GROMACS .gro file of N, CA and C in nm:
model
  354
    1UNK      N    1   0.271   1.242  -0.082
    1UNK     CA    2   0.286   1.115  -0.013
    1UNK      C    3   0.151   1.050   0.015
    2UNK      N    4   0.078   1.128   0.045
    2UNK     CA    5  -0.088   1.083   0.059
    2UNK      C    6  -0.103   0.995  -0.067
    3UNK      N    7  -0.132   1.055  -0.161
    3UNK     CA    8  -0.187   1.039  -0.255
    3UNK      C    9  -0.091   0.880  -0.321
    4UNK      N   10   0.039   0.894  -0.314
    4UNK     CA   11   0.093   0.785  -0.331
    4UNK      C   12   0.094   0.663  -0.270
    5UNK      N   13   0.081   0.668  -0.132
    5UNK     CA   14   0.071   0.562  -0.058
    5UNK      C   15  -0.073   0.505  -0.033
    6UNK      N   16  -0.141   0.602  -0.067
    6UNK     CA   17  -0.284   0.547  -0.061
    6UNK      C   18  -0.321   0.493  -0.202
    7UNK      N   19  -0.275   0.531  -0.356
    7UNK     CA   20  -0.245   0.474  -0.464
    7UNK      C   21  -0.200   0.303  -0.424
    8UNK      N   22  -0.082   0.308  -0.377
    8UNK     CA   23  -0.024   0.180  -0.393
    8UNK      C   24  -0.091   0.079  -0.296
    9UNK      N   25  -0.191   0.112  -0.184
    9UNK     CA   26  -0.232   0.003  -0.086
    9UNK      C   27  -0.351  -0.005  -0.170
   10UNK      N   28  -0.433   0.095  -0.266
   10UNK     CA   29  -0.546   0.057  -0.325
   10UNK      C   30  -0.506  -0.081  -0.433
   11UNK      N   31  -0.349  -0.078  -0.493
   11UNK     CA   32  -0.345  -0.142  -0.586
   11UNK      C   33  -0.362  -0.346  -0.537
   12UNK      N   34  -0.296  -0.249  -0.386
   12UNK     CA   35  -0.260  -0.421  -0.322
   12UNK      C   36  -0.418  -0.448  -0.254
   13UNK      N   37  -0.478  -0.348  -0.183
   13UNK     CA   38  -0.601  -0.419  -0.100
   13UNK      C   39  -0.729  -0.325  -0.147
   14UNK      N   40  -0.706  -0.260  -0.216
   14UNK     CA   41  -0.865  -0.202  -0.306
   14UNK      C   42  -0.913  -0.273  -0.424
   15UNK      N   43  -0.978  -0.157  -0.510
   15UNK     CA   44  -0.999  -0.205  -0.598
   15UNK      C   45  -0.987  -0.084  -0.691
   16UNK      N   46  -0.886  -0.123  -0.782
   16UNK     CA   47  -0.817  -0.001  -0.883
   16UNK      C   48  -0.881  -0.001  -1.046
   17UNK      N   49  -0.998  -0.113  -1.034
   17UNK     CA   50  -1.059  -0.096  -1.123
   17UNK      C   51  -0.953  -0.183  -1.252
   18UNK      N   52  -0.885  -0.254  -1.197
   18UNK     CA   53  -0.813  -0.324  -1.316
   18UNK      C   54  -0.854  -0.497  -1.318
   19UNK      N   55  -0.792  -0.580  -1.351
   19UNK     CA   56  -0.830  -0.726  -1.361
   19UNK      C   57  -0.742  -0.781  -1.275
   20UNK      N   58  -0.659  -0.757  -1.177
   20UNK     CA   59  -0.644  -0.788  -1.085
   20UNK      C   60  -0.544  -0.698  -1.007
   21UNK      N   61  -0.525  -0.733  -0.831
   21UNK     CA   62  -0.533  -0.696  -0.770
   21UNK      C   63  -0.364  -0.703  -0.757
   22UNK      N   64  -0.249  -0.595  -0.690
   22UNK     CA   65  -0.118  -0.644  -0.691
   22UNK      C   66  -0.001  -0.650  -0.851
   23UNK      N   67  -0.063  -0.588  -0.940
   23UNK     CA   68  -0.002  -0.509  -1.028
   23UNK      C   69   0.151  -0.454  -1.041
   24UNK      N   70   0.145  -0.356  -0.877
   24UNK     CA   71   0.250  -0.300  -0.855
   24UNK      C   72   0.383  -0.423  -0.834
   25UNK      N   73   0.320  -0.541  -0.779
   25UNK     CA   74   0.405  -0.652  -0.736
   25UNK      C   75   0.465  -0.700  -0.885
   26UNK      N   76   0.368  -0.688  -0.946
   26UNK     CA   77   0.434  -0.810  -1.102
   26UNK      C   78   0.549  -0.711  -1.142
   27UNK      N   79   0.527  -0.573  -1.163
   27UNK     CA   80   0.589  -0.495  -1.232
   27UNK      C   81   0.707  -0.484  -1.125
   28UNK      N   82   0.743  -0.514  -0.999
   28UNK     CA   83   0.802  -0.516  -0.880
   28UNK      C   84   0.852  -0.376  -0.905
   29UNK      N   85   0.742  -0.305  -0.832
   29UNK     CA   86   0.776  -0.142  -0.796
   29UNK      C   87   0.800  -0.112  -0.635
   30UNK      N   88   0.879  -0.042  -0.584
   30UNK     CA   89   0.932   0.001  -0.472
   30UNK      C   90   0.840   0.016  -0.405
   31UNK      N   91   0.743  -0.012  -0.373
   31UNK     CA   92   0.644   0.124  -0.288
   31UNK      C   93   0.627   0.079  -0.149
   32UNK      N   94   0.610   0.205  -0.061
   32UNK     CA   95   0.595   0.197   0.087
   32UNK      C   96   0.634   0.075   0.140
   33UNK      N   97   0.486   0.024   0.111
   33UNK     CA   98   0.459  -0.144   0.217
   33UNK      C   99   0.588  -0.246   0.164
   34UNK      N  100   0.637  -0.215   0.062
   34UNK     CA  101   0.741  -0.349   0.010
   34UNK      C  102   0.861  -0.305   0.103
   35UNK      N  103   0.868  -0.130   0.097
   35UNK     CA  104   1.045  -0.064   0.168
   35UNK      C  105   0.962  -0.134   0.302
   36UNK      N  106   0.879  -0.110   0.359
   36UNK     CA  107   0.870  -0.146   0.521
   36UNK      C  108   0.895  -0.291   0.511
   37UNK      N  109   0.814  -0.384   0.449
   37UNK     CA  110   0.839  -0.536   0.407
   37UNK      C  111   0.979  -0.575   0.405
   38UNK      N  112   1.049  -0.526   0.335
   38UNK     CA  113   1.180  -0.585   0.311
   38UNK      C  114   1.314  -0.549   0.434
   39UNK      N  115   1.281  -0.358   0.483
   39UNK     CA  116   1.330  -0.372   0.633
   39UNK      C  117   1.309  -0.454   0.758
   40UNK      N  118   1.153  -0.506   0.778
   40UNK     CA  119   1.111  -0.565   0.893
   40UNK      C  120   1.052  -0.709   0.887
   41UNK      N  121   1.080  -0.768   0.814
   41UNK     CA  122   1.036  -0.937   0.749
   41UNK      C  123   1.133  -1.006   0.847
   42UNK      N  124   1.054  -1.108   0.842
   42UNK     CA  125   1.186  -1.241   0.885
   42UNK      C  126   1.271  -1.246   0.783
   43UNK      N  127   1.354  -1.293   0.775
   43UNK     CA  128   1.465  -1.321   0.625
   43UNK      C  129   1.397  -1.436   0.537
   44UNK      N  130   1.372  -1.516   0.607
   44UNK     CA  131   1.256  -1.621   0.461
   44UNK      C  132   1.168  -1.522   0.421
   45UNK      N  133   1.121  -1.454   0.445
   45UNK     CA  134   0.965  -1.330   0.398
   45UNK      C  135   1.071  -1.265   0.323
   46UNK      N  136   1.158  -1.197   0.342
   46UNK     CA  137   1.256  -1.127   0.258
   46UNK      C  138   1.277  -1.172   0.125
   47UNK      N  139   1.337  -1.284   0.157
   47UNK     CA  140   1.363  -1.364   0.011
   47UNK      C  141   1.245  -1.371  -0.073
   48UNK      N  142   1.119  -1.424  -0.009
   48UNK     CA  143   0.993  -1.480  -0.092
   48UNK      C  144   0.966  -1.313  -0.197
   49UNK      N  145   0.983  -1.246  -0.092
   49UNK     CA  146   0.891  -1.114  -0.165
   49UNK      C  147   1.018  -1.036  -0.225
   50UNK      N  148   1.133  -1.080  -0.286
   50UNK     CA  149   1.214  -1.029  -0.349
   50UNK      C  150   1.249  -1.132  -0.488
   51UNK      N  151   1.194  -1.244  -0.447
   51UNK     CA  152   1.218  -1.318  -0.520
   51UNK      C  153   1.087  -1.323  -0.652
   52UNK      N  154   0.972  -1.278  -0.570
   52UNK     CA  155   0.867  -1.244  -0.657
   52UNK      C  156   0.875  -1.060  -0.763
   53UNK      N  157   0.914  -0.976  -0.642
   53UNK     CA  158   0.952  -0.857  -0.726
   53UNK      C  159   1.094  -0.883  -0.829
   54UNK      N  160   1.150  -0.963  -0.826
   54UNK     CA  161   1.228  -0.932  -0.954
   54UNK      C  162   1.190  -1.053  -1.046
   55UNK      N  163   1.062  -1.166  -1.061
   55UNK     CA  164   1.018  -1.218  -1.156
   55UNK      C  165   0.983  -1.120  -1.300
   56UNK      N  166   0.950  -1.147  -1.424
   56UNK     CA  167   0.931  -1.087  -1.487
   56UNK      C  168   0.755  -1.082  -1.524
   57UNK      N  169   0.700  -0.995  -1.545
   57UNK     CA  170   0.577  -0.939  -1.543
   57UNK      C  171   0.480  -1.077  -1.561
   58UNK      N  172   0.575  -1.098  -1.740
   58UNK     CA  173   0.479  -1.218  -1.780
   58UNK      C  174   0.476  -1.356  -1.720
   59UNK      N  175   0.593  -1.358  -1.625
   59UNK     CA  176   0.593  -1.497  -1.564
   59UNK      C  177   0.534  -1.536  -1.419
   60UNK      N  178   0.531  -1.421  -1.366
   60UNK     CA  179   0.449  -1.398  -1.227
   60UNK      C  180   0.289  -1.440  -1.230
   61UNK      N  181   0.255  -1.514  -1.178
   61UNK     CA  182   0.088  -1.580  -1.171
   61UNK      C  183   0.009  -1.497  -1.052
   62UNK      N  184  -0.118  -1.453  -1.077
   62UNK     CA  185  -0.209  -1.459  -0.959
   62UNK      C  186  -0.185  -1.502  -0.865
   63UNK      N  187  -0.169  -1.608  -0.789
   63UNK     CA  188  -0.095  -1.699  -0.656
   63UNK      C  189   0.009  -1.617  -0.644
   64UNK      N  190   0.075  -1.619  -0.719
   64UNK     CA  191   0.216  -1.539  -0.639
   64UNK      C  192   0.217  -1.381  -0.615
   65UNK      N  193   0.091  -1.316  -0.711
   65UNK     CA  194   0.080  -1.162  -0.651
   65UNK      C  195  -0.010  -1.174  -0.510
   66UNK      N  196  -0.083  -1.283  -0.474
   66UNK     CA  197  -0.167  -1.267  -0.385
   66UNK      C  198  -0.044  -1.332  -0.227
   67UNK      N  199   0.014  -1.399  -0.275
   67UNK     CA  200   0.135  -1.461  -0.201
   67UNK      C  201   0.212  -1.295  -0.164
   68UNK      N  202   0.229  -1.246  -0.228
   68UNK     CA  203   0.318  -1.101  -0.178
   68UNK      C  204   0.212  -1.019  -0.164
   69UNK      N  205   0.116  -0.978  -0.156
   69UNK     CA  206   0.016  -0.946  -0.064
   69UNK      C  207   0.045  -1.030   0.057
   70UNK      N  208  -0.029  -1.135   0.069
   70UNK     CA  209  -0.020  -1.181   0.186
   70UNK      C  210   0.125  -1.149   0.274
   71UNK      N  211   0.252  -1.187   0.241
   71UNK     CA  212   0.359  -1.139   0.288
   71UNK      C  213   0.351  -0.995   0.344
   72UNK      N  214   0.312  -0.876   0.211
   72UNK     CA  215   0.276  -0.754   0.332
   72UNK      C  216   0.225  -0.777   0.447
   73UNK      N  217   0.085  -0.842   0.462
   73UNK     CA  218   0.028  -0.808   0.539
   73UNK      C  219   0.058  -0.869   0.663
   74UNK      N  220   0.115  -0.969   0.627
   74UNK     CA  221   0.177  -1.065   0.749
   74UNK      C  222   0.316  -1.002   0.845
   75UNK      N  223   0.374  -0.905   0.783
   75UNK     CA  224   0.470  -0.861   0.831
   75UNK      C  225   0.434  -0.685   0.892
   76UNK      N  226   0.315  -0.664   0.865
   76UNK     CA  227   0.237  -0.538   0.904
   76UNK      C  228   0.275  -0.379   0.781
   77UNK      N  229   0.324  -0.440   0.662
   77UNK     CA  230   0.344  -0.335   0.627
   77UNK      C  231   0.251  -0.227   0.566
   78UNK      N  232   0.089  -0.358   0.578
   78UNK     CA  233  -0.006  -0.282   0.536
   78UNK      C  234  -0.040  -0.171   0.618
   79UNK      N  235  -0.065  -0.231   0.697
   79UNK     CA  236  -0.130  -0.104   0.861
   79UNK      C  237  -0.021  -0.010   0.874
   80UNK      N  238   0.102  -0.093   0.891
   80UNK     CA  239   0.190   0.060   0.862
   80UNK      C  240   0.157   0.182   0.787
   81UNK      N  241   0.139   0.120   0.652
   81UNK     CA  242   0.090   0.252   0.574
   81UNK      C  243   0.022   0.295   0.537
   82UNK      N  244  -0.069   0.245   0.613
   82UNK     CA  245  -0.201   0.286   0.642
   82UNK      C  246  -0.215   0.424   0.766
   83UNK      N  247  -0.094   0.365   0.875
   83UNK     CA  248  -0.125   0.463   0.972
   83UNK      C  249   0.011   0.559   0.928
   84UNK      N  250   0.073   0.557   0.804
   84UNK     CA  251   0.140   0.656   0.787
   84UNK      C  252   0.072   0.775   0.713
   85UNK      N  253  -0.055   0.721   0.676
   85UNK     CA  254  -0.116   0.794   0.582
   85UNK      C  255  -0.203   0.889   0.707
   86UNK      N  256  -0.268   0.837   0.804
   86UNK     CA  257  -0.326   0.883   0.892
   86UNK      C  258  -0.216   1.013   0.981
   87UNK      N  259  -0.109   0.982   1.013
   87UNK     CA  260  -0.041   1.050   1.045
   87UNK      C  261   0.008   1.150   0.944
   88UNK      N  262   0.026   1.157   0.845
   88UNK     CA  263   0.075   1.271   0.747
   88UNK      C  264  -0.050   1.369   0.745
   89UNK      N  265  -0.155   1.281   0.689
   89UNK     CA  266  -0.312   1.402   0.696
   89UNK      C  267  -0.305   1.497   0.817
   90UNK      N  268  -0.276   1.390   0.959
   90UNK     CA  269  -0.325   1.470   1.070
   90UNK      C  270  -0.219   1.580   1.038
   91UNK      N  271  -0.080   1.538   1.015
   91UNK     CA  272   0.004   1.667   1.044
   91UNK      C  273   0.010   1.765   0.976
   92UNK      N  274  -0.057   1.743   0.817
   92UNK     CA  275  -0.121   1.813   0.733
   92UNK      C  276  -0.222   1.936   0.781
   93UNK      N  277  -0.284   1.849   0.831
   93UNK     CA  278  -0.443   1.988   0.870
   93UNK      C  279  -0.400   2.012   0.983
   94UNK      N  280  -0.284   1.979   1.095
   94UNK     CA  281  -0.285   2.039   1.189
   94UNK      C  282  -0.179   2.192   1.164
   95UNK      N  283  -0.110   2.156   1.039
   95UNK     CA  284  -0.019   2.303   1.003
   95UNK      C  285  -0.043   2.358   0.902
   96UNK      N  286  -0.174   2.327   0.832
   96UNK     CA  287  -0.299   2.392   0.748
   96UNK      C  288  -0.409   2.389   0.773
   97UNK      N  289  -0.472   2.425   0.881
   97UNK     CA  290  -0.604   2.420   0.894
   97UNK      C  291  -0.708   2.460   0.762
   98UNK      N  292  -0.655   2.505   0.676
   98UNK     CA  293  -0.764   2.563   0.595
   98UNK      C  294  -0.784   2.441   0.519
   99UNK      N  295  -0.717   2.347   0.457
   99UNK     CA  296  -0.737   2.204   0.426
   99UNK      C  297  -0.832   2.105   0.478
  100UNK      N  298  -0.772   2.114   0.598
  100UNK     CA  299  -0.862   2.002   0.702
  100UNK      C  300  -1.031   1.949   0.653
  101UNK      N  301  -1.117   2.018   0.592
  101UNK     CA  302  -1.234   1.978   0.548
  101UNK      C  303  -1.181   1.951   0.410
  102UNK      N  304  -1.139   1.965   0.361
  102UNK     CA  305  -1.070   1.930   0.199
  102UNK      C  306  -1.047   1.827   0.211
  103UNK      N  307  -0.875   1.740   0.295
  103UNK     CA  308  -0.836   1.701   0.341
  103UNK      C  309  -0.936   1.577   0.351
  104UNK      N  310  -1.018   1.584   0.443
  104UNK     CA  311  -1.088   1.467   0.529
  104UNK      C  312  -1.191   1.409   0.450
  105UNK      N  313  -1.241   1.529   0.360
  105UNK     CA  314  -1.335   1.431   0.256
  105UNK      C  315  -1.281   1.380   0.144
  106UNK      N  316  -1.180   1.417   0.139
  106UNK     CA  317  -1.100   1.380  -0.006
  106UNK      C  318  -1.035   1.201   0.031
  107UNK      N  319  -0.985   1.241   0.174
  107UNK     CA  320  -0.855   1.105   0.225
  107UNK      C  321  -1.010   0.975   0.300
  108UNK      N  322  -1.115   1.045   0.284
  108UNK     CA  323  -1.263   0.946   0.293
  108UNK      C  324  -1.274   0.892   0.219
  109UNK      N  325  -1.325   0.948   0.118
  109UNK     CA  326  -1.325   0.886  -0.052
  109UNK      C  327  -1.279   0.770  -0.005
  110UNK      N  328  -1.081   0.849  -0.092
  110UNK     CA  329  -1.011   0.756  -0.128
  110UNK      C  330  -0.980   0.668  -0.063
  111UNK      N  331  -0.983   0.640   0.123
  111UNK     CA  332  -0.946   0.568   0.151
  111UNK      C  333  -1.075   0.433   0.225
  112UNK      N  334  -1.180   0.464   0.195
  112UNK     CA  335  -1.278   0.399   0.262
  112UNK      C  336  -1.272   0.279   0.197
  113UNK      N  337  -1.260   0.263   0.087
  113UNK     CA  338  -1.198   0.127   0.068
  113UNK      C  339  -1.116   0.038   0.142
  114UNK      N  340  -0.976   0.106   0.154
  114UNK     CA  341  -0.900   0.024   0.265
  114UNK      C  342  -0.919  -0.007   0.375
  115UNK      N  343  -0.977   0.121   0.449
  115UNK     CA  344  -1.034   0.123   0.576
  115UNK      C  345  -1.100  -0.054   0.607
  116UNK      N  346  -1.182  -0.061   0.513
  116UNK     CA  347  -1.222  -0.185   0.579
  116UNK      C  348  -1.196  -0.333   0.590
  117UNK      N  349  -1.051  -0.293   0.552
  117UNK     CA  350  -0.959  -0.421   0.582
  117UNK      C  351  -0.837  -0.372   0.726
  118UNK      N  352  -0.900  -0.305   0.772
  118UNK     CA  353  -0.836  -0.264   0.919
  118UNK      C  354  -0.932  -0.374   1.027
   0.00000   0.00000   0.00000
């Protein structure tokens, strides 16, 4: 779950090393921030960002992946899973301690990127 949810917020607010940012959106893949998005949106936010995940790859523009970004973030599903990620680690090294230095430099790395859109 780490590793996935911190995958999919790199795709929306890192940098995944591709030509643009929100990928997961064109291809409209399930992940975390969209399930939290689509439970806790106003119902206009609902529609917008469902209406963009089932466009088809090639017809979806830049504006509209950055438009469902923005929608995450407006509805908190970024920080959500952001602090779901924080909470799984902790509960991680707190019922593996032998991890915990593994753990913390590894979820550094990968997540210091995002971090600084907190």
């Amino acid at each position: 779950l780490l590793f996935q949810v911190q995958d999919d917020l790199i795709d929306l607010i890192g940098d995944k090393g591709r030509d643009q940012q929100g990928t997961d959106i064109a291809e409209g893949k399930p992940s975390l921030p969209v399930v939290f998005a689509l439970a806790n949106c106003a119902q206009a936010e609902k529609n917008e960002l469902l209406a963009l995940l089932e466009k088809d790859r090639a017809d979806i523009t830049p504006q509209e992946i950055l438009r469902g970004i923005e929608l995450l973030q407006s509805c908190g599903a970024i920080d959500y899973s952001l602090d779901k990620i924080d909470q799984w680690k902790q509960e991680l090294t707190t019922h593996i301690p032998l991890v915990d230095n593994l753990l913390s430099e590894l979820t550094h790395t990968i997540l210091e990127p995002l971090l600084l859109h907190r």
